[in-house]
mmCIF file with all atom_site columns, C-alpha atoms in Angstrom:
data_model
loop_
_atom_site.group_PDB
_atom_site.id
_atom_site.type_symbol
_atom_site.label_atom_id
_atom_site.label_alt_id
_atom_site.label_comp_id
_atom_site.label_asym_id
_atom_site.label_entity_id
_atom_site.label_seq_id
_atom_site.pdbx_PDB_ins_code
_atom_site.Cartn_x
_atom_site.Cartn_y
_atom_site.Cartn_z
_atom_site.occupancy
_atom_site.B_iso_or_equiv
_atom_site.pdbx_formal_charge
_atom_site.auth_seq_id
_atom_site.auth_comp_id
_atom_site.auth_asym_id
_atom_site.auth_atom_id
_atom_site.pdbx_PDB_model_num
ATOM 1   C CA . ASN D 1 1   ? 179.775 46.076 38.807 1.00 76.00 ? 1   ASN D CA 1
ATOM 2   C CA . ALA D 1 2   ? 177.096 48.758 38.908 1.00 81.00 ? 2   ALA D CA 1
ATOM 3   C CA . GLY D 1 3   ? 177.755 49.560 35.360 1.00 94.00 ? 3   GLY D CA 1
ATOM 4   C CA . VAL D 1 4   ? 176.734 52.674 34.250 1.00 97.00 ? 4   VAL D CA 1
ATOM 5   C CA . THR D 1 5   ? 174.002 54.879 36.667 1.00 97.00 ? 5   THR D CA 1
ATOM 6   C CA . GLN D 1 6   ? 172.126 58.270 36.108 1.00 98.00 ? 6   GLN D CA 1
ATOM 7   C CA . THR D 1 7   ? 170.304 60.140 38.599 1.00 97.00 ? 7   THR D CA 1
ATOM 8   C CA . PRO D 1 8   ? 167.672 61.426 38.746 1.00 97.00 ? 8   PRO D CA 1
ATOM 9   C CA . LYS D 1 9   ? 165.330 59.216 36.805 1.00 97.00 ? 9   LYS D CA 1
ATOM 10  C CA . PHE D 1 10  ? 162.536 61.569 36.181 1.00 97.00 ? 10  PHE D CA 1
ATOM 11  C CA . GLN D 1 11  ? 162.918 65.542 36.828 1.00 97.00 ? 11  GLN D CA 1
ATOM 12  C CA . VAL D 1 12  ? 160.098 68.225 36.356 1.00 97.00 ? 12  VAL D CA 1
ATOM 13  C CA . LEU D 1 13  ? 161.544 71.721 35.518 1.00 97.00 ? 13  LEU D CA 1
ATOM 14  C CA . LYS D 1 14  ? 160.569 75.306 34.928 1.00 97.00 ? 14  LYS D CA 1
ATOM 15  C CA . THR D 1 15  ? 161.831 77.113 32.002 1.00 98.00 ? 15  THR D CA 1
ATOM 16  C CA . GLY D 1 16  ? 165.048 78.973 32.769 1.00 97.00 ? 16  GLY D CA 1
ATOM 17  C CA . GLN D 1 17  ? 165.990 77.096 35.603 1.00 97.00 ? 17  GLN D CA 1
ATOM 18  C CA . SER D 1 18  ? 169.895 74.684 35.682 1.00 96.00 ? 18  SER D CA 1
ATOM 19  C CA . MET D 1 19  ? 170.248 71.584 36.613 1.00 96.00 ? 19  MET D CA 1
ATOM 20  C CA . THR D 1 20  ? 172.842 68.553 36.697 1.00 98.00 ? 20  THR D CA 1
ATOM 21  C CA . LEU D 1 21  ? 172.039 65.170 35.273 1.00 98.00 ? 21  LEU D CA 1
ATOM 22  C CA . GLN D 1 22  ? 174.681 62.546 36.773 1.00 98.00 ? 22  GLN D CA 1
ATOM 23  C CA . CYS D 1 23  ? 176.362 59.918 35.568 1.00 98.00 ? 23  CYS D CA 1
ATOM 24  C CA . ALA D 1 24  ? 178.850 57.377 36.869 1.00 98.00 ? 24  ALA D CA 1
ATOM 25  C CA . GLN D 1 25  ? 180.371 53.911 35.522 1.00 97.00 ? 25  GLN D CA 1
ATOM 26  C CA . ASP D 1 26  ? 182.781 51.684 37.439 1.00 95.00 ? 26  ASP D CA 1
ATOM 27  C CA . MET D 1 27  ? 183.766 49.645 34.429 1.00 94.00 ? 27  MET D CA 1
ATOM 28  C CA . ASN D 1 28  ? 187.240 52.204 34.239 1.00 93.00 ? 28  ASN D CA 1
ATOM 29  C CA . HIS D 1 29  ? 185.870 53.026 30.628 1.00 94.00 ? 29  HIS D CA 1
ATOM 30  C CA . GLU D 1 30  ? 187.707 55.777 29.210 1.00 93.00 ? 30  GLU D CA 1
ATOM 31  C CA . TYR D 1 31  ? 185.090 56.822 26.694 1.00 94.00 ? 31  TYR D CA 1
ATOM 32  C CA . MET D 1 32  ? 181.798 58.349 28.199 1.00 96.00 ? 32  MET D CA 1
ATOM 33  C CA . SER D 1 33  ? 179.067 60.285 26.203 1.00 96.00 ? 33  SER D CA 1
ATOM 34  C CA . TRP D 1 34  ? 175.414 62.042 26.546 1.00 98.00 ? 34  TRP D CA 1
ATOM 35  C CA . TYR D 1 35  ? 172.722 61.513 24.046 1.00 97.00 ? 35  TYR D CA 1
ATOM 36  C CA . ARG D 1 36  ? 169.318 62.547 23.773 1.00 98.00 ? 36  ARG D CA 1
ATOM 37  C CA . GLN D 1 37  ? 166.340 60.523 22.378 1.00 97.00 ? 37  GLN D CA 1
ATOM 38  C CA . ASP D 1 38  ? 163.377 61.970 21.037 1.00 94.00 ? 38  ASP D CA 1
ATOM 39  C CA . PRO D 1 39  ? 160.572 60.089 19.179 1.00 85.00 ? 39  PRO D CA 1
ATOM 40  C CA . GLY D 1 40  ? 161.585 59.654 15.579 1.00 82.00 ? 40  GLY D CA 1
ATOM 41  C CA . MET D 1 41  ? 164.906 61.457 16.076 1.00 84.00 ? 41  MET D CA 1
ATOM 42  C CA . GLY D 1 42  ? 166.874 58.388 17.055 1.00 89.00 ? 42  GLY D CA 1
ATOM 43  C CA . LEU D 1 43  ? 170.066 58.976 19.296 1.00 95.00 ? 43  LEU D CA 1
ATOM 44  C CA . ARG D 1 44  ? 171.409 62.196 18.837 1.00 95.00 ? 44  ARG D CA 1
ATOM 45  C CA . LEU D 1 45  ? 175.187 62.710 20.576 1.00 94.00 ? 45  LEU D CA 1
ATOM 46  C CA . ILE D 1 46  ? 175.517 65.941 22.944 1.00 97.00 ? 46  ILE D CA 1
ATOM 47  C CA . HIS D 1 47  ? 178.841 65.922 24.005 1.00 96.00 ? 47  HIS D CA 1
ATOM 48  C CA . TYR D 1 48  ? 181.697 63.129 24.975 1.00 95.00 ? 48  TYR D CA 1
ATOM 49  C CA . SER D 1 49  ? 184.771 62.555 26.595 1.00 95.00 ? 49  SER D CA 1
ATOM 50  C CA . VAL D 1 50  ? 188.021 60.406 25.543 1.00 93.00 ? 50  VAL D CA 1
ATOM 51  C CA . GLY D 1 51  ? 189.327 60.430 28.755 1.00 93.00 ? 51  GLY D CA 1
ATOM 52  C CA . ALA D 1 52  ? 189.812 62.380 31.757 1.00 94.00 ? 52  ALA D CA 1
ATOM 53  C CA . GLY D 1 53  ? 190.256 66.117 31.576 1.00 95.00 ? 53  GLY D CA 1
ATOM 54  C CA . ILE D 1 54  ? 189.125 66.015 27.735 1.00 95.00 ? 54  ILE D CA 1
ATOM 55  C CA . THR D 1 55  ? 185.485 66.700 26.283 1.00 96.00 ? 55  THR D CA 1
ATOM 56  C CA . ASP D 1 56  ? 184.302 67.632 22.662 1.00 94.00 ? 56  ASP D CA 1
ATOM 57  C CA . GLN D 1 57  ? 181.072 68.399 21.213 1.00 94.00 ? 57  GLN D CA 1
ATOM 58  C CA . GLY D 1 58  ? 178.540 66.003 19.495 1.00 92.00 ? 58  GLY D CA 1
ATOM 59  C CA . GLU D 1 59  ? 176.038 66.786 17.724 1.00 91.00 ? 59  GLU D CA 1
ATOM 60  C CA . VAL D 1 60  ? 173.151 69.386 19.244 1.00 95.00 ? 60  VAL D CA 1
ATOM 61  C CA . PRO D 1 61  ? 175.785 70.629 22.482 1.00 96.00 ? 61  PRO D CA 1
ATOM 62  C CA . ASN D 1 62  ? 174.016 73.875 22.451 1.00 96.00 ? 62  ASN D CA 1
ATOM 63  C CA . GLY D 1 63  ? 172.326 74.385 25.953 1.00 96.00 ? 63  GLY D CA 1
ATOM 64  C CA . TYR D 1 64  ? 174.707 71.537 27.639 1.00 97.00 ? 64  TYR D CA 1
ATOM 65  C CA . ASN D 1 65  ? 177.763 71.671 29.331 1.00 97.00 ? 65  ASN D CA 1
ATOM 66  C CA . VAL D 1 66  ? 179.985 69.064 30.348 1.00 98.00 ? 66  VAL D CA 1
ATOM 67  C CA . SER D 1 67  ? 183.542 68.036 32.419 1.00 96.00 ? 67  SER D CA 1
ATOM 68  C CA . ARG D 1 68  ? 185.082 64.907 33.455 1.00 97.00 ? 68  ARG D CA 1
ATOM 69  C CA . SER D 1 69  ? 187.330 65.490 36.196 1.00 97.00 ? 69  SER D CA 1
ATOM 70  C CA . THR D 1 70  ? 187.487 62.010 36.857 1.00 96.00 ? 70  THR D CA 1
ATOM 71  C CA . THR D 1 71  ? 187.369 58.812 35.100 1.00 96.00 ? 71  THR D CA 1
ATOM 72  C CA . GLU D 1 72  ? 184.339 57.892 37.025 1.00 97.00 ? 72  GLU D CA 1
ATOM 73  C CA . ASP D 1 73  ? 182.039 60.833 36.442 1.00 98.00 ? 73  ASP D CA 1
ATOM 74  C CA . PHE D 1 74  ? 180.426 62.943 33.478 1.00 98.00 ? 74  PHE D CA 1
ATOM 75  C CA . PRO D 1 75  ? 177.832 65.080 34.552 1.00 98.00 ? 75  PRO D CA 1
ATOM 76  C CA . LEU D 1 76  ? 176.011 66.654 32.161 1.00 98.00 ? 76  LEU D CA 1
ATOM 77  C CA . ARG D 1 77  ? 175.129 70.241 33.337 1.00 98.00 ? 77  ARG D CA 1
ATOM 78  C CA . LEU D 1 78  ? 171.509 72.049 31.402 1.00 96.00 ? 78  LEU D CA 1
ATOM 79  C CA . LEU D 1 79  ? 172.071 75.799 31.699 1.00 91.00 ? 79  LEU D CA 1
ATOM 80  C CA . SER D 1 80  ? 169.062 77.412 30.944 1.00 96.00 ? 80  SER D CA 1
ATOM 81  C CA . ALA D 1 81  ? 166.071 75.142 30.728 1.00 96.00 ? 81  ALA D CA 1
ATOM 82  C CA . ALA D 1 82  ? 163.858 75.115 27.364 1.00 97.00 ? 82  ALA D CA 1
ATOM 83  C CA . PRO D 1 83  ? 160.832 73.112 26.907 1.00 97.00 ? 83  PRO D CA 1
ATOM 84  C CA . SER D 1 84  ? 162.836 71.983 23.889 1.00 96.00 ? 84  SER D CA 1
ATOM 85  C CA . GLN D 1 85  ? 164.777 70.033 26.289 1.00 97.00 ? 85  GLN D CA 1
ATOM 86  C CA . THR D 1 86  ? 162.098 68.338 27.260 1.00 97.00 ? 86  THR D CA 1
ATOM 87  C CA . SER D 1 87  ? 163.355 64.579 26.276 1.00 97.00 ? 87  SER D CA 1
ATOM 88  C CA . VAL D 1 88  ? 164.945 61.248 27.577 1.00 97.00 ? 88  VAL D CA 1
ATOM 89  C CA . TYR D 1 89  ? 168.665 61.420 28.197 1.00 98.00 ? 89  TYR D CA 1
ATOM 90  C CA . PHE D 1 90  ? 171.117 58.234 28.154 1.00 98.00 ? 90  PHE D CA 1
ATOM 91  C CA . CYS D 1 91  ? 174.715 58.314 29.291 1.00 98.00 ? 91  CYS D CA 1
ATOM 92  C CA . ALA D 1 92  ? 176.760 55.636 27.699 1.00 96.00 ? 92  ALA D CA 1
ATOM 93  C CA . SER D 1 93  ? 180.256 54.408 28.142 1.00 95.00 ? 93  SER D CA 1
ATOM 94  C CA . SER D 1 94  ? 182.589 52.089 26.622 1.00 93.00 ? 94  SER D CA 1
ATOM 95  C CA . ARG D 1 95  ? 186.323 50.802 26.957 1.00 90.00 ? 95  ARG D CA 1
ATOM 96  C CA . ALA D 1 96  ? 188.294 52.135 24.125 1.00 82.00 ? 96  ALA D CA 1
ATOM 97  C CA . ARG D 1 97  ? 189.600 55.573 24.143 1.00 76.00 ? 97  ARG D CA 1
ATOM 98  C CA . GLY D 1 98  ? 186.776 55.655 21.393 1.00 74.00 ? 98  GLY D CA 1
ATOM 99  C CA . PRO D 1 99  ? 183.685 54.580 20.549 1.00 73.00 ? 99  PRO D CA 1
ATOM 100 C CA . GLN D 1 100 ? 184.524 51.687 18.459 1.00 80.00 ? 100 GLN D CA 1
ATOM 101 C CA . GLU D 1 101 ? 183.672 49.471 20.760 1.00 85.00 ? 101 GLU D CA 1
ATOM 102 C CA . THR D 1 102 ? 180.257 48.390 22.823 1.00 90.00 ? 102 THR D CA 1
ATOM 103 C CA . GLN D 1 103 ? 178.751 50.933 24.086 1.00 93.00 ? 103 GLN D CA 1
ATOM 104 C CA . TYR D 1 104 ? 177.084 50.633 27.870 1.00 95.00 ? 104 TYR D CA 1
ATOM 105 C CA . PHE D 1 105 ? 174.239 52.894 28.189 1.00 97.00 ? 105 PHE D CA 1
ATOM 106 C CA . GLY D 1 106 ? 172.477 53.604 31.568 1.00 97.00 ? 106 GLY D CA 1
ATOM 107 C CA . PRO D 1 107 ? 169.081 53.635 32.833 1.00 97.00 ? 107 PRO D CA 1
ATOM 108 C CA . GLY D 1 108 ? 168.216 57.080 31.220 1.00 97.00 ? 108 GLY D CA 1
ATOM 109 C CA . THR D 1 109 ? 166.338 59.886 32.892 1.00 98.00 ? 109 THR D CA 1
ATOM 110 C CA . ARG D 1 110 ? 163.406 61.547 31.946 1.00 97.00 ? 110 ARG D CA 1
ATOM 111 C CA . LEU D 1 111 ? 163.421 65.185 31.531 1.00 97.00 ? 111 LEU D CA 1
ATOM 112 C CA . LEU D 1 112 ? 160.190 67.384 31.081 1.00 97.00 ? 112 LEU D CA 1
ATOM 113 C CA . VAL D 1 113 ? 160.438 71.203 30.941 1.00 97.00 ? 113 VAL D CA 1
ATOM 114 C CA . LEU D 1 114 ? 157.577 73.510 31.739 1.00 97.00 ? 114 LEU D CA 1
ATOM 115 C CA . GLY A 2 1   ? 177.494 67.250 7.432  1.00 72.00 ? 1   GLY A CA 1
ATOM 116 C CA . GLU A 2 2   ? 177.801 63.436 8.154  1.00 77.00 ? 2   GLU A CA 1
ATOM 117 C CA . ASN A 2 3   ? 174.664 61.337 9.112  1.00 88.00 ? 3   ASN A CA 1
ATOM 118 C CA . VAL A 2 4   ? 173.339 57.790 8.913  1.00 94.00 ? 4   VAL A CA 1
ATOM 119 C CA . GLU A 2 5   ? 169.914 57.071 7.114  1.00 96.00 ? 5   GLU A CA 1
ATOM 120 C CA . GLN A 2 6   ? 167.938 54.264 7.851  1.00 97.00 ? 6   GLN A CA 1
ATOM 121 C CA . HIS A 2 7   ? 165.136 52.170 6.521  1.00 97.00 ? 7   HIS A CA 1
ATOM 122 C CA . PRO A 2 8   ? 162.605 51.306 7.188  1.00 97.00 ? 8   PRO A CA 1
ATOM 123 C CA . SER A 2 9   ? 160.925 53.685 9.997  1.00 96.00 ? 9   SER A CA 1
ATOM 124 C CA . THR A 2 10  ? 158.334 50.792 10.810 1.00 97.00 ? 10  THR A CA 1
ATOM 125 C CA . LEU A 2 11  ? 158.505 46.826 9.890  1.00 98.00 ? 11  LEU A CA 1
ATOM 126 C CA . SER A 2 12  ? 156.099 44.450 10.447 1.00 98.00 ? 12  SER A CA 1
ATOM 127 C CA . VAL A 2 13  ? 156.655 40.765 9.868  1.00 97.00 ? 13  VAL A CA 1
ATOM 128 C CA . GLN A 2 14  ? 154.877 37.798 10.467 1.00 98.00 ? 14  GLN A CA 1
ATOM 129 C CA . GLU A 2 15  ? 156.234 35.594 13.411 1.00 97.00 ? 15  GLU A CA 1
ATOM 130 C CA . GLY A 2 16  ? 159.017 32.668 11.905 1.00 97.00 ? 16  GLY A CA 1
ATOM 131 C CA . ASP A 2 17  ? 159.740 35.170 8.636  1.00 97.00 ? 17  ASP A CA 1
ATOM 132 C CA . SER A 2 18  ? 162.994 37.104 8.362  1.00 98.00 ? 18  SER A CA 1
ATOM 133 C CA . ALA A 2 19  ? 163.282 40.988 8.915  1.00 98.00 ? 19  ALA A CA 1
ATOM 134 C CA . VAL A 2 20  ? 165.912 43.365 7.380  1.00 98.00 ? 20  VAL A CA 1
ATOM 135 C CA . ILE A 2 21  ? 167.067 46.819 8.033  1.00 98.00 ? 21  ILE A CA 1
ATOM 136 C CA . LYS A 2 22  ? 168.992 48.571 6.011  1.00 98.00 ? 22  LYS A CA 1
ATOM 137 C CA . CYS A 2 23  ? 171.509 51.871 6.692  1.00 98.00 ? 23  CYS A CA 1
ATOM 138 C CA . THR A 2 24  ? 173.520 53.916 4.419  1.00 97.00 ? 24  THR A CA 1
ATOM 139 C CA . TYR A 2 25  ? 176.298 56.291 5.938  1.00 95.00 ? 25  TYR A CA 1
ATOM 140 C CA . SER A 2 26  ? 177.642 59.293 4.468  1.00 92.00 ? 26  SER A CA 1
ATOM 141 C CA . ASP A 2 27  ? 181.595 59.252 5.976  1.00 90.00 ? 27  ASP A CA 1
ATOM 142 C CA . SER A 2 28  ? 183.549 57.382 4.007  1.00 89.00 ? 28  SER A CA 1
ATOM 143 C CA . ALA A 2 29  ? 186.455 56.943 6.388  1.00 89.00 ? 29  ALA A CA 1
ATOM 144 C CA . SER A 2 30  ? 184.186 54.997 8.864  1.00 90.00 ? 30  SER A CA 1
ATOM 145 C CA . ASN A 2 31  ? 185.301 51.899 9.747  1.00 90.00 ? 31  ASN A CA 1
ATOM 146 C CA . TYR A 2 32  ? 182.890 50.422 12.739 1.00 92.00 ? 32  TYR A CA 1
ATOM 147 C CA . PHE A 2 33  ? 179.182 49.957 12.347 1.00 95.00 ? 33  PHE A CA 1
ATOM 148 C CA . PRO A 2 34  ? 177.275 48.758 15.559 1.00 96.00 ? 34  PRO A CA 1
ATOM 149 C CA . TRP A 2 35  ? 173.408 47.447 15.613 1.00 97.00 ? 35  TRP A CA 1
ATOM 150 C CA . TYR A 2 36  ? 171.290 48.450 19.179 1.00 97.00 ? 36  TYR A CA 1
ATOM 151 C CA . LYS A 2 37  ? 168.066 47.253 20.251 1.00 98.00 ? 37  LYS A CA 1
ATOM 152 C CA . GLN A 2 38  ? 166.173 49.051 22.133 1.00 97.00 ? 38  GLN A CA 1
ATOM 153 C CA . GLU A 2 39  ? 162.953 47.619 24.191 1.00 96.00 ? 39  GLU A CA 1
ATOM 154 C CA . LEU A 2 40  ? 160.039 49.823 25.123 1.00 93.00 ? 40  LEU A CA 1
ATOM 155 C CA . GLY A 2 41  ? 161.016 51.808 28.307 1.00 92.00 ? 41  GLY A CA 1
ATOM 156 C CA . LYS A 2 42  ? 164.453 50.212 28.308 1.00 95.00 ? 42  LYS A CA 1
ATOM 157 C CA . ARG A 2 43  ? 168.049 51.304 27.502 1.00 96.00 ? 43  ARG A CA 1
ATOM 158 C CA . PRO A 2 44  ? 169.478 50.615 23.844 1.00 97.00 ? 44  PRO A CA 1
ATOM 159 C CA . GLN A 2 45  ? 172.163 47.398 23.966 1.00 96.00 ? 45  GLN A CA 1
ATOM 160 C CA . LEU A 2 46  ? 174.577 46.239 21.547 1.00 96.00 ? 46  LEU A CA 1
ATOM 161 C CA . ILE A 2 47  ? 173.297 43.230 19.628 1.00 97.00 ? 47  ILE A CA 1
ATOM 162 C CA . ILE A 2 48  ? 176.092 43.068 16.824 1.00 97.00 ? 48  ILE A CA 1
ATOM 163 C CA . ASP A 2 49  ? 178.687 45.040 15.196 1.00 95.00 ? 49  ASP A CA 1
ATOM 164 C CA . ILE A 2 50  ? 180.770 44.800 12.520 1.00 94.00 ? 50  ILE A CA 1
ATOM 165 C CA . ARG A 2 51  ? 184.703 46.628 11.214 1.00 91.00 ? 51  ARG A CA 1
ATOM 166 C CA . SER A 2 52  ? 185.048 47.176 7.514  1.00 86.00 ? 52  SER A CA 1
ATOM 167 C CA . ASN A 2 53  ? 187.627 44.600 7.290  1.00 85.00 ? 53  ASN A CA 1
ATOM 168 C CA . VAL A 2 54  ? 184.979 42.023 7.120  1.00 86.00 ? 54  VAL A CA 1
ATOM 169 C CA . GLY A 2 55  ? 181.782 42.118 4.627  1.00 91.00 ? 55  GLY A CA 1
ATOM 170 C CA . GLU A 2 56  ? 179.599 39.742 6.861  1.00 95.00 ? 56  GLU A CA 1
ATOM 171 C CA . LYS A 2 57  ? 179.122 38.814 10.544 1.00 94.00 ? 57  LYS A CA 1
ATOM 172 C CA . LYS A 2 58  ? 176.668 36.069 12.170 1.00 96.00 ? 58  LYS A CA 1
ATOM 173 C CA . ASP A 2 59  ? 175.614 35.129 15.194 1.00 94.00 ? 59  ASP A CA 1
ATOM 174 C CA . GLN A 2 60  ? 172.470 32.621 15.669 1.00 96.00 ? 60  GLN A CA 1
ATOM 175 C CA . ARG A 2 61  ? 169.907 34.238 13.996 1.00 97.00 ? 61  ARG A CA 1
ATOM 176 C CA . ILE A 2 62  ? 171.158 37.539 13.691 1.00 98.00 ? 62  ILE A CA 1
ATOM 177 C CA . ALA A 2 63  ? 173.390 38.610 10.749 1.00 97.00 ? 63  ALA A CA 1
ATOM 178 C CA . VAL A 2 64  ? 175.006 42.083 9.320  1.00 98.00 ? 64  VAL A CA 1
ATOM 179 C CA . THR A 2 65  ? 176.445 42.624 5.398  1.00 97.00 ? 65  THR A CA 1
ATOM 180 C CA . LEU A 2 66  ? 178.522 45.691 4.606  1.00 96.00 ? 66  LEU A CA 1
ATOM 181 C CA . ASN A 2 67  ? 179.183 47.043 1.170  1.00 95.00 ? 67  ASN A CA 1
ATOM 182 C CA . LYS A 2 68  ? 181.877 49.743 1.408  1.00 92.00 ? 68  LYS A CA 1
ATOM 183 C CA . THR A 2 69  ? 181.201 50.770 -1.740 1.00 93.00 ? 69  THR A CA 1
ATOM 184 C CA . ALA A 2 70  ? 178.239 51.498 -2.194 1.00 94.00 ? 70  ALA A CA 1
ATOM 185 C CA . LYS A 2 71  ? 178.111 52.594 2.033  1.00 94.00 ? 71  LYS A CA 1
ATOM 186 C CA . HIS A 2 72  ? 175.128 50.704 3.260  1.00 95.00 ? 72  HIS A CA 1
ATOM 187 C CA . PHE A 2 73  ? 174.615 48.182 5.787  1.00 97.00 ? 73  PHE A CA 1
ATOM 188 C CA . SER A 2 74  ? 171.898 46.104 6.929  1.00 98.00 ? 74  SER A CA 1
ATOM 189 C CA . LEU A 2 75  ? 170.712 43.730 9.719  1.00 98.00 ? 75  LEU A CA 1
ATOM 190 C CA . HIS A 2 76  ? 169.311 40.410 8.777  1.00 98.00 ? 76  HIS A CA 1
ATOM 191 C CA . ILE A 2 77  ? 166.979 38.836 11.332 1.00 98.00 ? 77  ILE A CA 1
ATOM 192 C CA . THR A 2 78  ? 165.952 35.130 10.531 1.00 97.00 ? 78  THR A CA 1
ATOM 193 C CA . GLU A 2 79  ? 163.106 32.868 12.137 1.00 97.00 ? 79  GLU A CA 1
ATOM 194 C CA . THR A 2 80  ? 161.541 36.085 14.231 1.00 98.00 ? 80  THR A CA 1
ATOM 195 C CA . GLN A 2 81  ? 160.350 35.543 17.388 1.00 97.00 ? 81  GLN A CA 1
ATOM 196 C CA . PRO A 2 82  ? 157.975 37.737 19.513 1.00 96.00 ? 82  PRO A CA 1
ATOM 197 C CA . GLU A 2 83  ? 160.578 38.880 21.991 1.00 96.00 ? 83  GLU A CA 1
ATOM 198 C CA . ASP A 2 84  ? 162.318 40.341 18.808 1.00 98.00 ? 84  ASP A CA 1
ATOM 199 C CA . SER A 2 85  ? 159.569 42.862 18.753 1.00 97.00 ? 85  SER A CA 1
ATOM 200 C CA . ALA A 2 86  ? 161.806 46.411 19.619 1.00 97.00 ? 86  ALA A CA 1
ATOM 201 C CA . VAL A 2 87  ? 163.242 49.342 17.941 1.00 97.00 ? 87  VAL A CA 1
ATOM 202 C CA . TYR A 2 88  ? 166.653 49.040 16.191 1.00 98.00 ? 88  TYR A CA 1
ATOM 203 C CA . PHE A 2 89  ? 169.287 51.383 15.329 1.00 97.00 ? 89  PHE A CA 1
ATOM 204 C CA . CYS A 2 90  ? 172.171 51.113 13.060 1.00 97.00 ? 90  CYS A CA 1
ATOM 205 C CA . ALA A 2 91  ? 174.990 53.470 13.875 1.00 96.00 ? 91  ALA A CA 1
ATOM 206 C CA . ALA A 2 92  ? 178.622 54.268 12.197 1.00 94.00 ? 92  ALA A CA 1
ATOM 207 C CA . ASN A 2 93  ? 181.022 56.385 14.041 1.00 91.00 ? 93  ASN A CA 1
ATOM 208 C CA . LEU A 2 94  ? 183.039 59.429 12.230 1.00 85.00 ? 94  LEU A CA 1
ATOM 209 C CA . ASN A 2 95  ? 186.538 57.942 11.994 1.00 73.00 ? 95  ASN A CA 1
ATOM 210 C CA . ARG A 2 96  ? 188.050 61.823 11.916 1.00 72.00 ? 96  ARG A CA 1
ATOM 211 C CA . ASP A 2 97  ? 186.328 62.512 14.837 1.00 73.00 ? 97  ASP A CA 1
ATOM 212 C CA . ASP A 2 98  ? 185.843 60.080 18.090 1.00 80.00 ? 98  ASP A CA 1
ATOM 213 C CA . LYS A 2 99  ? 181.904 60.163 17.576 1.00 89.00 ? 99  LYS A CA 1
ATOM 214 C CA . ILE A 2 100 ? 179.052 57.420 16.854 1.00 90.00 ? 100 ILE A CA 1
ATOM 215 C CA . ILE A 2 101 ? 176.210 58.741 14.483 1.00 91.00 ? 101 ILE A CA 1
ATOM 216 C CA . PHE A 2 102 ? 173.010 57.069 15.040 1.00 94.00 ? 102 PHE A CA 1
ATOM 217 C CA . GLY A 2 103 ? 169.968 56.244 12.441 1.00 95.00 ? 103 GLY A CA 1
ATOM 218 C CA . LYS A 2 104 ? 166.544 57.280 13.495 1.00 95.00 ? 104 LYS A CA 1
ATOM 219 C CA . GLY A 2 105 ? 165.558 53.574 14.306 1.00 96.00 ? 105 GLY A CA 1
ATOM 220 C CA . THR A 2 106 ? 163.157 50.915 13.025 1.00 97.00 ? 106 THR A CA 1
ATOM 221 C CA . ARG A 2 107 ? 160.085 49.898 14.862 1.00 97.00 ? 107 ARG A CA 1
ATOM 222 C CA . LEU A 2 108 ? 160.057 46.388 14.430 1.00 98.00 ? 108 LEU A CA 1
ATOM 223 C CA . HIS A 2 109 ? 156.638 44.309 14.731 1.00 97.00 ? 109 HIS A CA 1
ATOM 224 C CA . ILE A 2 110 ? 156.542 40.735 15.025 1.00 97.00 ? 110 ILE A CA 1
ATOM 225 C CA . LEU A 2 111 ? 152.965 39.658 14.614 1.00 96.00 ? 111 LEU A CA 1
ATOM 226 C CA . PRO A 2 112 ? 151.606 36.474 15.882 1.00 92.00 ? 112 PRO A CA 1
#
């Protein structure tokens, strides 16, 4: 199993540009989530999904969209990038329908918005 | 809103000594409390978790204690080693939602 994969590893955007961060898992996990990590702020939940076709907002959802058309994929879309979205983004998945089991994190995407 | 507070933000201990990291949570319905370790440049990885039906759990040099009445839980690392140097995050679920909320992390330095 590849586990949780994320692409790209690193991205530079200009303010106002849009892009999609890709996340995929091959473990048939129900629960998937997106976090952003900023210095001194820990891991903050952006959006999450308890299964295909179901998504919901986390702590910091503004400026981001998600969809879950398949169990495997959970892309994160930045609609109009802003410098405040400069961060490291982690995708995670867990077996259960909720987060009450081990979450497996992807390797992260480092995003710089100029 | 609901949150998880974590202390201290930085901790330095001599190799071989013990380290303790403490967290408090606000949602009295929380029932799952994981701890993640993140080494420099790497992804977070689960090291231990505890559910609200137990008060303590151990795994070799690592233990977690939970006080539901006071709404706090702690990570204990004994006989610390250089490879324990990392950032540690506590977390708690919000029981009415399918969310996990993380603390802001503790950077642990093991001194030679």
